[in-house]
PDB file of C-alpha atoms and ligand atoms in Angstrom:
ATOM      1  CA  UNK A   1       0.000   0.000   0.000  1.00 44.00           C
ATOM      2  CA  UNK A   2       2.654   2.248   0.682  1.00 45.00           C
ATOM      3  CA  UNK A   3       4.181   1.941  -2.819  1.00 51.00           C
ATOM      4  CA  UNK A   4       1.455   2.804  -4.227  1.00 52.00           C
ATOM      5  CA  UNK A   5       0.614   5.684  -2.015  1.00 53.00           C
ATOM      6  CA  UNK A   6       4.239   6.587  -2.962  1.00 52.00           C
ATOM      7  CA  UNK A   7       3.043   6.091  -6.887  1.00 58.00           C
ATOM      8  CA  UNK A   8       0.239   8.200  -6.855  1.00 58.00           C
ATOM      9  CA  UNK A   9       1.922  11.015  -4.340  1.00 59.00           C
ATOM     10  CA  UNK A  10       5.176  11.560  -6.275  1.00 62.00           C
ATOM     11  CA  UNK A  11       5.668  14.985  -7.170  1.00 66.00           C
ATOM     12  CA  UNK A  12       6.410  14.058 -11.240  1.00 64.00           C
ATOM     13  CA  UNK A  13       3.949  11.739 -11.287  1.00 68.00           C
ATOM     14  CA  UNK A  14       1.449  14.186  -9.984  1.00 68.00           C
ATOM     15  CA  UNK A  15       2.041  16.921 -11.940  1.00 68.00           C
ATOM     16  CA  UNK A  16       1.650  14.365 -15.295  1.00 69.00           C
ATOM     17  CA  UNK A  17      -1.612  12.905 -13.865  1.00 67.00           C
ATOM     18  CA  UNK A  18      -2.760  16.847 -13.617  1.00 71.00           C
ATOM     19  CA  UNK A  19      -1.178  18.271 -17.039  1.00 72.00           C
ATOM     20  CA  UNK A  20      -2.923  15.178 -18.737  1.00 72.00           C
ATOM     21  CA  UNK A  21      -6.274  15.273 -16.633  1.00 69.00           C
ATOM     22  CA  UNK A  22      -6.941  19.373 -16.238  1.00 76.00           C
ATOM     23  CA  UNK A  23      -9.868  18.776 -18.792  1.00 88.00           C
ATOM     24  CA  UNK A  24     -12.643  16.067 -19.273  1.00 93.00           C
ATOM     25  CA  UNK A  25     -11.264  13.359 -20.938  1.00 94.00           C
ATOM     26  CA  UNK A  26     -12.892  10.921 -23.352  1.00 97.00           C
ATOM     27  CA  UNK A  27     -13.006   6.885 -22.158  1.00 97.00           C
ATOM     28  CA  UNK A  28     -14.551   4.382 -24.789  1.00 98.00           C
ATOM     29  CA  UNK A  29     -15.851   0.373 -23.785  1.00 98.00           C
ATOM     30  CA  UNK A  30     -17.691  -1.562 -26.413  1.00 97.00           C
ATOM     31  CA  UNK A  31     -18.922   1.484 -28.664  1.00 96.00           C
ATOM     32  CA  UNK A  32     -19.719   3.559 -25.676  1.00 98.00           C
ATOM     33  CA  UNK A  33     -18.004   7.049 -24.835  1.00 98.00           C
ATOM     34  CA  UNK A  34     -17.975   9.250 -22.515  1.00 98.00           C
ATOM     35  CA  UNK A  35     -16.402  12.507 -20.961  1.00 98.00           C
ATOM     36  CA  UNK A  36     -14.766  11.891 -17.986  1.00 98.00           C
ATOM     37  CA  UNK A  37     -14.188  15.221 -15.461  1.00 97.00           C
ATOM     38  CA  UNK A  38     -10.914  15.599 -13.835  1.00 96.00           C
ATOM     39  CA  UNK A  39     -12.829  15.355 -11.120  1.00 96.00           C
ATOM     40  CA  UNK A  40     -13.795  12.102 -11.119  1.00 98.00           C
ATOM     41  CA  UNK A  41     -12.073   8.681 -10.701  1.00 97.00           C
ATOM     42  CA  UNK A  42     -10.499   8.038 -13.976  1.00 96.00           C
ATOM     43  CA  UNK A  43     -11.097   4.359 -15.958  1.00 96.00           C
ATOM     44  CA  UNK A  44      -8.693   5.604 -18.798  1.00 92.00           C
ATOM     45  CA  UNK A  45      -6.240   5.943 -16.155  1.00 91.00           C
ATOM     46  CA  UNK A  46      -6.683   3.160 -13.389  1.00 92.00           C
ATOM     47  CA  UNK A  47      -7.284  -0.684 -14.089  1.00 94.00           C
ATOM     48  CA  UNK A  48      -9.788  -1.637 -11.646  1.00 97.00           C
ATOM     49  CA  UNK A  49     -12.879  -0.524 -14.092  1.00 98.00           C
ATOM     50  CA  UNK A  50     -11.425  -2.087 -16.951  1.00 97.00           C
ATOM     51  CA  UNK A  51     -11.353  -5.869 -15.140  1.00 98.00           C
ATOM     52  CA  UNK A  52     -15.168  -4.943 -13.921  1.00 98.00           C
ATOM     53  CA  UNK A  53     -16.048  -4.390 -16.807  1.00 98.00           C
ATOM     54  CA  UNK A  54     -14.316  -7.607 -18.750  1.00 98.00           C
ATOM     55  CA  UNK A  55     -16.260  -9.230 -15.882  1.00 98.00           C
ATOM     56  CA  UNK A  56     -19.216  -8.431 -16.454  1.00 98.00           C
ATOM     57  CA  UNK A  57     -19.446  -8.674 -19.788  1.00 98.00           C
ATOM     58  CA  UNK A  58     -19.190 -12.459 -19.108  1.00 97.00           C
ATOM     59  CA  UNK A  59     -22.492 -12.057 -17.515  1.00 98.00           C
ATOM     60  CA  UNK A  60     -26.256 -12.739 -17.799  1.00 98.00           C
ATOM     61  CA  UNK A  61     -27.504  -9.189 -16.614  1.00 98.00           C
ATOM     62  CA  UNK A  62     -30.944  -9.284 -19.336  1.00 98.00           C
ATOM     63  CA  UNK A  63     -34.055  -7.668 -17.039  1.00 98.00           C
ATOM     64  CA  UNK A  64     -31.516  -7.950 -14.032  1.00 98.00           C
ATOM     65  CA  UNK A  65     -31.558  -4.843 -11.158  1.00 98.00           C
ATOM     66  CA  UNK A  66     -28.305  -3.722 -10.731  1.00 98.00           C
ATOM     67  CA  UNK A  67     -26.301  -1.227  -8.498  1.00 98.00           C
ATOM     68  CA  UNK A  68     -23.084  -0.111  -8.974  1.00 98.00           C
ATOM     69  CA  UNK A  69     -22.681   1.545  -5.887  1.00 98.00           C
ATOM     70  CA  UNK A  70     -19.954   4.078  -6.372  1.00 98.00           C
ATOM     71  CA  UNK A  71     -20.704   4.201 -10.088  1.00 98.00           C
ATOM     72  CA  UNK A  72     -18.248   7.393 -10.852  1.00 98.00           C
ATOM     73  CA  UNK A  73     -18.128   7.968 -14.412  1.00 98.00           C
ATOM     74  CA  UNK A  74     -20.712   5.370 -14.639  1.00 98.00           C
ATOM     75  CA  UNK A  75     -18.959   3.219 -17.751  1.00 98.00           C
ATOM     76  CA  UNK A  76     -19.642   0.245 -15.417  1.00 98.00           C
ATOM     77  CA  UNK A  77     -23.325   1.247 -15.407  1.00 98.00           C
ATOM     78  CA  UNK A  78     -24.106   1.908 -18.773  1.00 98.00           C
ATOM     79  CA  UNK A  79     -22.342  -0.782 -20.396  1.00 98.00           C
ATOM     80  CA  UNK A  80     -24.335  -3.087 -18.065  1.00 98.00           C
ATOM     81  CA  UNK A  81     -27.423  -0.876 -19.206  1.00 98.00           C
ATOM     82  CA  UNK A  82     -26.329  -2.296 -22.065  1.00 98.00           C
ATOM     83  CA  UNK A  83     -26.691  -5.651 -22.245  1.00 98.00           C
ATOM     84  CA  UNK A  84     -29.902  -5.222 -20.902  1.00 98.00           C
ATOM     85  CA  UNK A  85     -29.857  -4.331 -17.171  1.00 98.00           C
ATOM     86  CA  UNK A  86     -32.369  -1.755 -15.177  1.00 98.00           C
ATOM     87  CA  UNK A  87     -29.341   0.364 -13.700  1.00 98.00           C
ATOM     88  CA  UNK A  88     -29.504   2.223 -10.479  1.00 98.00           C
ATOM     89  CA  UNK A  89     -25.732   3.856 -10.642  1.00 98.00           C
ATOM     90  CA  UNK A  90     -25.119   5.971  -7.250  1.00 98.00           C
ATOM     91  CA  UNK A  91     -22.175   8.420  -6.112  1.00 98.00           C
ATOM     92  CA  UNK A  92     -21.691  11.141  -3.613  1.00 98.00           C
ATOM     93  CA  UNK A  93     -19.560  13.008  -6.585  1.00 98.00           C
ATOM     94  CA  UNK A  94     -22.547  15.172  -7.847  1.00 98.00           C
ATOM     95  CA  UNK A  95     -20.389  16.246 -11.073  1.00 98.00           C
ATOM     96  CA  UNK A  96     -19.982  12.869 -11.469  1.00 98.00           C
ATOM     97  CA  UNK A  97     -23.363  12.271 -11.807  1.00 98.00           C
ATOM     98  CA  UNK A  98     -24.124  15.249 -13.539  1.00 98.00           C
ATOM     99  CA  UNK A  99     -21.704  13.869 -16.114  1.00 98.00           C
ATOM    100  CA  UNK A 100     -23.086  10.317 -16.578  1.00 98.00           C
ATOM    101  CA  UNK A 101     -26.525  11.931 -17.470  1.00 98.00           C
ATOM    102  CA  UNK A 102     -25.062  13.564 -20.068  1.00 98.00           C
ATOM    103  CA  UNK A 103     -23.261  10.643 -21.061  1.00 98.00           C
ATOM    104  CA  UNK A 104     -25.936   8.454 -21.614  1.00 98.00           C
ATOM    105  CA  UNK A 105     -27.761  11.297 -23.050  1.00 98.00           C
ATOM    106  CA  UNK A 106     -24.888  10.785 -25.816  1.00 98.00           C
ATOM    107  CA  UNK A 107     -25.211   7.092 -25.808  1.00 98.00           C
ATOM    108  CA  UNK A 108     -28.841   6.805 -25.745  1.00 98.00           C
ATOM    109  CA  UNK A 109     -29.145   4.637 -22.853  1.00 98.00           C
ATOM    110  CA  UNK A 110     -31.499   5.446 -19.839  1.00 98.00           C
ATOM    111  CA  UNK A 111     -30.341   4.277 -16.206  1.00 98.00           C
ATOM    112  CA  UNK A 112     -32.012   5.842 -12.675  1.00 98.00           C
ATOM    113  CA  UNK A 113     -28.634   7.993 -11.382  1.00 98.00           C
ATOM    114  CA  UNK A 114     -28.762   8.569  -7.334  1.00 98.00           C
ATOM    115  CA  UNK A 115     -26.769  11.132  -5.278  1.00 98.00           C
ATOM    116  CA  UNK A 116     -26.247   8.733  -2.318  1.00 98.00           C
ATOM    117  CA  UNK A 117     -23.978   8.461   0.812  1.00 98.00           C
ATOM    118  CA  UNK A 118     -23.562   4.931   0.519  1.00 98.00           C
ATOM    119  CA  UNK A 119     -27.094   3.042   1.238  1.00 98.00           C
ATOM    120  CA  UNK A 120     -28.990   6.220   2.214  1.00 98.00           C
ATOM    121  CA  UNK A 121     -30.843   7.491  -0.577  1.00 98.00           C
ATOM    122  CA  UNK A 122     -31.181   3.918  -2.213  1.00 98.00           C
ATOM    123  CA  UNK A 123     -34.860   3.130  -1.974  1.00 96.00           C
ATOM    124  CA  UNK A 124     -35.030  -0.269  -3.485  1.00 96.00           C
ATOM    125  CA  UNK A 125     -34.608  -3.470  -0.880  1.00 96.00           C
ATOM    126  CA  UNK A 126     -32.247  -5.149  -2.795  1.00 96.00           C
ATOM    127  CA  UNK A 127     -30.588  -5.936  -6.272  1.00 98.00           C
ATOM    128  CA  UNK A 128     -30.158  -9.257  -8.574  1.00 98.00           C
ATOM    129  CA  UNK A 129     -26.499  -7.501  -9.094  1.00 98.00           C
ATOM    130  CA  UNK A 130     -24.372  -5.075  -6.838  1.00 98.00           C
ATOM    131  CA  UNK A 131     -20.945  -3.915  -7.920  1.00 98.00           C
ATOM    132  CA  UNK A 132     -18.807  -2.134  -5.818  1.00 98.00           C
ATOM    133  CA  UNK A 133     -14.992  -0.667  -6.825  1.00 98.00           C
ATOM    134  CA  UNK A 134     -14.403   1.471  -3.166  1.00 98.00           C
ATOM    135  CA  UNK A 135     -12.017   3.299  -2.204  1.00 98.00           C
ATOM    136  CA  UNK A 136      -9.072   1.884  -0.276  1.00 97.00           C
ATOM    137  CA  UNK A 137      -6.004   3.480   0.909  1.00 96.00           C
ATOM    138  CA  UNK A 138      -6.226   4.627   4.366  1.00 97.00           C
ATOM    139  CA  UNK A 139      -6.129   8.425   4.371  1.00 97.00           C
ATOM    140  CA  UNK A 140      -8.571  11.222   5.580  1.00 98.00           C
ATOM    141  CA  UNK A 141      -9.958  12.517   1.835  1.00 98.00           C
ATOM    142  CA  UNK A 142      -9.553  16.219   1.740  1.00 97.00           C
ATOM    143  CA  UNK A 143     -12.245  17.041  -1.354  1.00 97.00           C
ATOM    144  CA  UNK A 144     -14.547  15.062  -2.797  1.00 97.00           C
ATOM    145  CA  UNK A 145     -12.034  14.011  -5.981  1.00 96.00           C
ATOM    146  CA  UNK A 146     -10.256  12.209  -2.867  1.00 97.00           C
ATOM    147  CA  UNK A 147     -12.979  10.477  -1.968  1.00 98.00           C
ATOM    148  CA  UNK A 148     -12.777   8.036  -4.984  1.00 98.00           C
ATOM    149  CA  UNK A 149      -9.087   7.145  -3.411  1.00 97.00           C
ATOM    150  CA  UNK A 150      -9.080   7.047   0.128  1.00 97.00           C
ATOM    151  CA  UNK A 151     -11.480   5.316   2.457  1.00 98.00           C
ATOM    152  CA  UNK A 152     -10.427   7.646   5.669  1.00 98.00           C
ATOM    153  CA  UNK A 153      -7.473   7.105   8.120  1.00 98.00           C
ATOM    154  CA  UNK A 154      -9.490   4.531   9.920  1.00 98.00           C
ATOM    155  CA  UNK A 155     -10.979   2.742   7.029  1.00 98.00           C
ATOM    156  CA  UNK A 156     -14.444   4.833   7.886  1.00 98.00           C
ATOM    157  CA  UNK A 157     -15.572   3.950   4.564  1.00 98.00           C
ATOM    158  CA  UNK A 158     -15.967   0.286   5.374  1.00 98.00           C
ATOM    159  CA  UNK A 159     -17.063   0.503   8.757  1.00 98.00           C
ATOM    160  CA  UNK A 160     -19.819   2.303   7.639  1.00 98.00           C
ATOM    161  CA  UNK A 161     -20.852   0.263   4.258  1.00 98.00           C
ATOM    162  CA  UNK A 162     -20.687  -3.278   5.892  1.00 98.00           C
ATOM    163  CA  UNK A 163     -23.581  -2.962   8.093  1.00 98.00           C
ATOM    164  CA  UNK A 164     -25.637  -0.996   5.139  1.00 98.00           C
ATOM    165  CA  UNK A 165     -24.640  -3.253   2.610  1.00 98.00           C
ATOM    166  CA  UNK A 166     -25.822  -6.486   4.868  1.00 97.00           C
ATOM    167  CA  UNK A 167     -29.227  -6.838   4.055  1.00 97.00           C
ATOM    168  CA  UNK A 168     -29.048  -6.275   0.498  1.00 98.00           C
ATOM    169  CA  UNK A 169     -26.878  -9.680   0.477  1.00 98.00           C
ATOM    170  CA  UNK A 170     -29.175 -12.213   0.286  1.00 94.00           C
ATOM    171  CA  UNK A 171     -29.202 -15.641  -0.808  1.00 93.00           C
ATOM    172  CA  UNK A 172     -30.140 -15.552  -4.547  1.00 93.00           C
ATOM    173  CA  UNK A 173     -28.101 -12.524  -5.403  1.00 96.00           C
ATOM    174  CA  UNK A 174     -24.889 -11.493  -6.477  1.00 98.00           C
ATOM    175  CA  UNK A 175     -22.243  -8.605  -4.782  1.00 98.00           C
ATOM    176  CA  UNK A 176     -19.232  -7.942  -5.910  1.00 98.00           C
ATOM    177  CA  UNK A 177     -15.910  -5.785  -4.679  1.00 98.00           C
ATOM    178  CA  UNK A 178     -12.695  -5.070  -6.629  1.00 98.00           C
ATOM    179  CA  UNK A 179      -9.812  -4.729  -4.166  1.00 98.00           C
ATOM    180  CA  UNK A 180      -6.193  -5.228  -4.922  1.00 97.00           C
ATOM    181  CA  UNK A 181      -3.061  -6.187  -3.009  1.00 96.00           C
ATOM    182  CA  UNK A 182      -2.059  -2.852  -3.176  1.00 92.00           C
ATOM    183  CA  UNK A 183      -4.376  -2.374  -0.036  1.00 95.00           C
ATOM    184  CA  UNK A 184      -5.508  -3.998   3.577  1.00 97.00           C
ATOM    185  CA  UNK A 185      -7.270  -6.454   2.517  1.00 97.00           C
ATOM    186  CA  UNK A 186      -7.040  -8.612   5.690  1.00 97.00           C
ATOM    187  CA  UNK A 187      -8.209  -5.429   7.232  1.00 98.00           C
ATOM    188  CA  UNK A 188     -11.073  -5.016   4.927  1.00 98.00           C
ATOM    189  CA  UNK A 189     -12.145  -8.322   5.318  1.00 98.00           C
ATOM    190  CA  UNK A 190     -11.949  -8.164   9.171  1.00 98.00           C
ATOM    191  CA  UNK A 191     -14.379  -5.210   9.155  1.00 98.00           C
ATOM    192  CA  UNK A 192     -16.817  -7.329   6.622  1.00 98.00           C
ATOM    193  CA  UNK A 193     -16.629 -10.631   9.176  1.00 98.00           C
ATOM    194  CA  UNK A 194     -18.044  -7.849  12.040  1.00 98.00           C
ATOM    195  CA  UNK A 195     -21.372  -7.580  10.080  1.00 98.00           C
ATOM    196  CA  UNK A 196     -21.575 -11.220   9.203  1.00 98.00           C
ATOM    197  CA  UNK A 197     -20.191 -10.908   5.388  1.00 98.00           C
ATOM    198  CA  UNK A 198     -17.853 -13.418   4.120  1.00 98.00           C
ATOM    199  CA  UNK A 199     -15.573 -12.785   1.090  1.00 98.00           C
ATOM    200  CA  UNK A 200     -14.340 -15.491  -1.916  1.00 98.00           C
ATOM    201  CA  UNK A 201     -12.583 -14.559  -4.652  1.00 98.00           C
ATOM    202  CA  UNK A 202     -13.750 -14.994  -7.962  1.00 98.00           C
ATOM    203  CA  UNK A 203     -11.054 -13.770 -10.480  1.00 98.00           C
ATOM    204  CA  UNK A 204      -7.495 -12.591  -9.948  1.00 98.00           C
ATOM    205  CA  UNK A 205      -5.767 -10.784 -12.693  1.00 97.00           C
ATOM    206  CA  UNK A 206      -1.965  -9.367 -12.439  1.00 95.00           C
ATOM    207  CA  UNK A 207      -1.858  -6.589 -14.679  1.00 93.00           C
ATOM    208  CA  UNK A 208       1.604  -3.837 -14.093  1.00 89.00           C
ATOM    209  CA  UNK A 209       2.546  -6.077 -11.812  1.00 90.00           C
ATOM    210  CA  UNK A 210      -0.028  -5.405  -9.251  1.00 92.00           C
ATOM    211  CA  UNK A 211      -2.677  -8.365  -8.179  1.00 96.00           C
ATOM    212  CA  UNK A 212      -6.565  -7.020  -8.599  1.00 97.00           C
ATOM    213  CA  UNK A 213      -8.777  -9.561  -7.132  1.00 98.00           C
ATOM    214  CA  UNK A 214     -12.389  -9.791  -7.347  1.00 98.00           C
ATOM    215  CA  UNK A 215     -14.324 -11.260  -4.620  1.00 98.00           C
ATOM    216  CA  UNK A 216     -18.066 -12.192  -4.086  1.00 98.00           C
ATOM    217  CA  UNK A 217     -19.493 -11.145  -0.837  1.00 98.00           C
ATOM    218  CA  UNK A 218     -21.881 -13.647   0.718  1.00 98.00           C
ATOM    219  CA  UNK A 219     -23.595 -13.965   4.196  1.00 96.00           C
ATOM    220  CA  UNK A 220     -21.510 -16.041   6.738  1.00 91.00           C
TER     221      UNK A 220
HETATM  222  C1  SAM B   1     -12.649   3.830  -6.943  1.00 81.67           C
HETATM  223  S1  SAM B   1     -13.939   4.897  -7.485  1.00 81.67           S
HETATM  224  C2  SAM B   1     -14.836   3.765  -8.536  1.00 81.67           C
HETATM  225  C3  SAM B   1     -15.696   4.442  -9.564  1.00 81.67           C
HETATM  226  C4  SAM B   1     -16.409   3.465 -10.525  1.00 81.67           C
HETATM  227  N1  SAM B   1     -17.240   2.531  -9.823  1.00 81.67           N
HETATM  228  C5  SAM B   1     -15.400   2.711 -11.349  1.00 81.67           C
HETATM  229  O1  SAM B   1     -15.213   1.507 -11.124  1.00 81.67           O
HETATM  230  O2  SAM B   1     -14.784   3.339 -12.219  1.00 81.67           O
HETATM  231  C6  SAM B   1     -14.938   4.997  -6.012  1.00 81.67           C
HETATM  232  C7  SAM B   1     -16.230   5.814  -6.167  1.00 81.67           C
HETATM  233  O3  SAM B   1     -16.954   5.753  -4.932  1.00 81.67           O
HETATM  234  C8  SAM B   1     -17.494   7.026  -4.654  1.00 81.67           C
HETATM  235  N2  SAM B   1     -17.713   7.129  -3.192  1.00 81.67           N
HETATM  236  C9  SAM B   1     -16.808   7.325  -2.207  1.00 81.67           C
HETATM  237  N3  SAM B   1     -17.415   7.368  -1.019  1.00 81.67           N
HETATM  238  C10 SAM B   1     -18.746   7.170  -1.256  1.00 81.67           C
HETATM  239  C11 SAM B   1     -19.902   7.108  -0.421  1.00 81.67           C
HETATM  240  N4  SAM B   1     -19.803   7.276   0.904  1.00 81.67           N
HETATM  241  N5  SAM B   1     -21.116   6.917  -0.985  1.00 81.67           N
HETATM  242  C12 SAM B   1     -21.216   6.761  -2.338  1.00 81.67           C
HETATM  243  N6  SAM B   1     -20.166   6.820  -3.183  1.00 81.67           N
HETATM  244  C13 SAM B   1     -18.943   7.015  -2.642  1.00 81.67           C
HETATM  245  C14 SAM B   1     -16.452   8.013  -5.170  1.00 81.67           C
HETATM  246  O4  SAM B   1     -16.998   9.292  -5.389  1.00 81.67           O
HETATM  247  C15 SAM B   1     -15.999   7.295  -6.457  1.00 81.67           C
HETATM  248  O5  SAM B   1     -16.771   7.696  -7.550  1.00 81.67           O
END
């Protein structure tokens, strides 16, 4: 984790990351495109959206409900639009979701975008599908761009969405979370086991050298 916090915190690497990403940027999946804002978590950037999205293009998701909670620019939730899904995509980023309105505008798909703090503002009791990509590295965000990257010093983040996200796991659904070994996962998984949520993995992929693992989240 601390490599990585190293990575994204060097001074050169910074300044590229802001010289490239000072204006909205265009991302493209499977014929659709979309305008990314430099204030939102980047998928042409990052590799965590691009193995969600391999995965669930793999998958059955015709008349399914589906959340991706977290959804920033919302690729995740309009490519599973898609192939067919009724998409609730939330975020707390409101540009974020401002953007992805416009986006599938553009794209001419139409998905039910929520400005949510987690669970709060989700009305439905559960979903066939949840997808989560969080934010991991331990550090107290300082705007809401941060948000998409750090969970809070004391992994707030997750001690607040395990005992939400617990009773929309139920038996004949399907939740997933991308985490990679960049972060504390033994951590993360400690604060799941306190609200009764057990994680397996379902795919690892190595890609830069860095192991991204997806696991399904289950009842214990
Ligand atoms: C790592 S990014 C993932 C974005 C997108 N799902 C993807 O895979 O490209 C994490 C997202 O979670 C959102 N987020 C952070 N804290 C949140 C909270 N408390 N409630 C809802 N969304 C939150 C951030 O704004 C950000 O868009």
């Amino acid at each position: 984790m601390r490599n990585f916090l190293k990575k994204i915190t060097h001074p050169f690497l910074k300044l590229g990351y802001e010289i490239y990403y000072h204006k909205p940027r265009t991302f493209c999946y499977d014929s659709i495109c979309i305008q990314v804002h430099p204030d939102v978590f980047p998928p042409q950037l990052t590799i965590s959206t691009k193995i969600l999205l391999d995965f669930i293009s793999e998958k059955e998701l015709e008349n399914k409900s589906f959340l991706e909670l977290g959804c920033g620019s919302g690729i995740i939730s309009l490519f599973a639009t898609k192939k067919g899904a009724k998409v609730t995509a939330s975020d707390i980023n409101t540009t974020a979701l401002d953007f992805l309105s416009e986006n599938a505008l553009k794209n001419n798909l139409q998905l039910n975008s929520v400005e949510s703090d987690l669970f709060q503002s989700i009305n439905e009791p559960t979903f066939d599908c949840i997808i989560i990509n969080p934010p991991y590295y331990p550090k107290k965000p300082k705007n809401i761009k941060e948000q998409a990257w750090f969970c809070g010093e004391h992994f707030e983040y997750f001690e607040a969405l395990f005992p939400q996200l617990k009773s929309y796991i139920i038996a004949t659904n399907e939740t997933y979370m991308i985490l990679s070994e960049d972060c504390e996962l033994e951590k993360i998984k400690a604060i799941a086991s306190k609200s009764g949520i057990a994680f397996s993995m379902v795919v690892e992929k190595k890609v830069v050298g860095e192991k991204n693992y997806i696991f399904s989240l289950t009842s214990l």
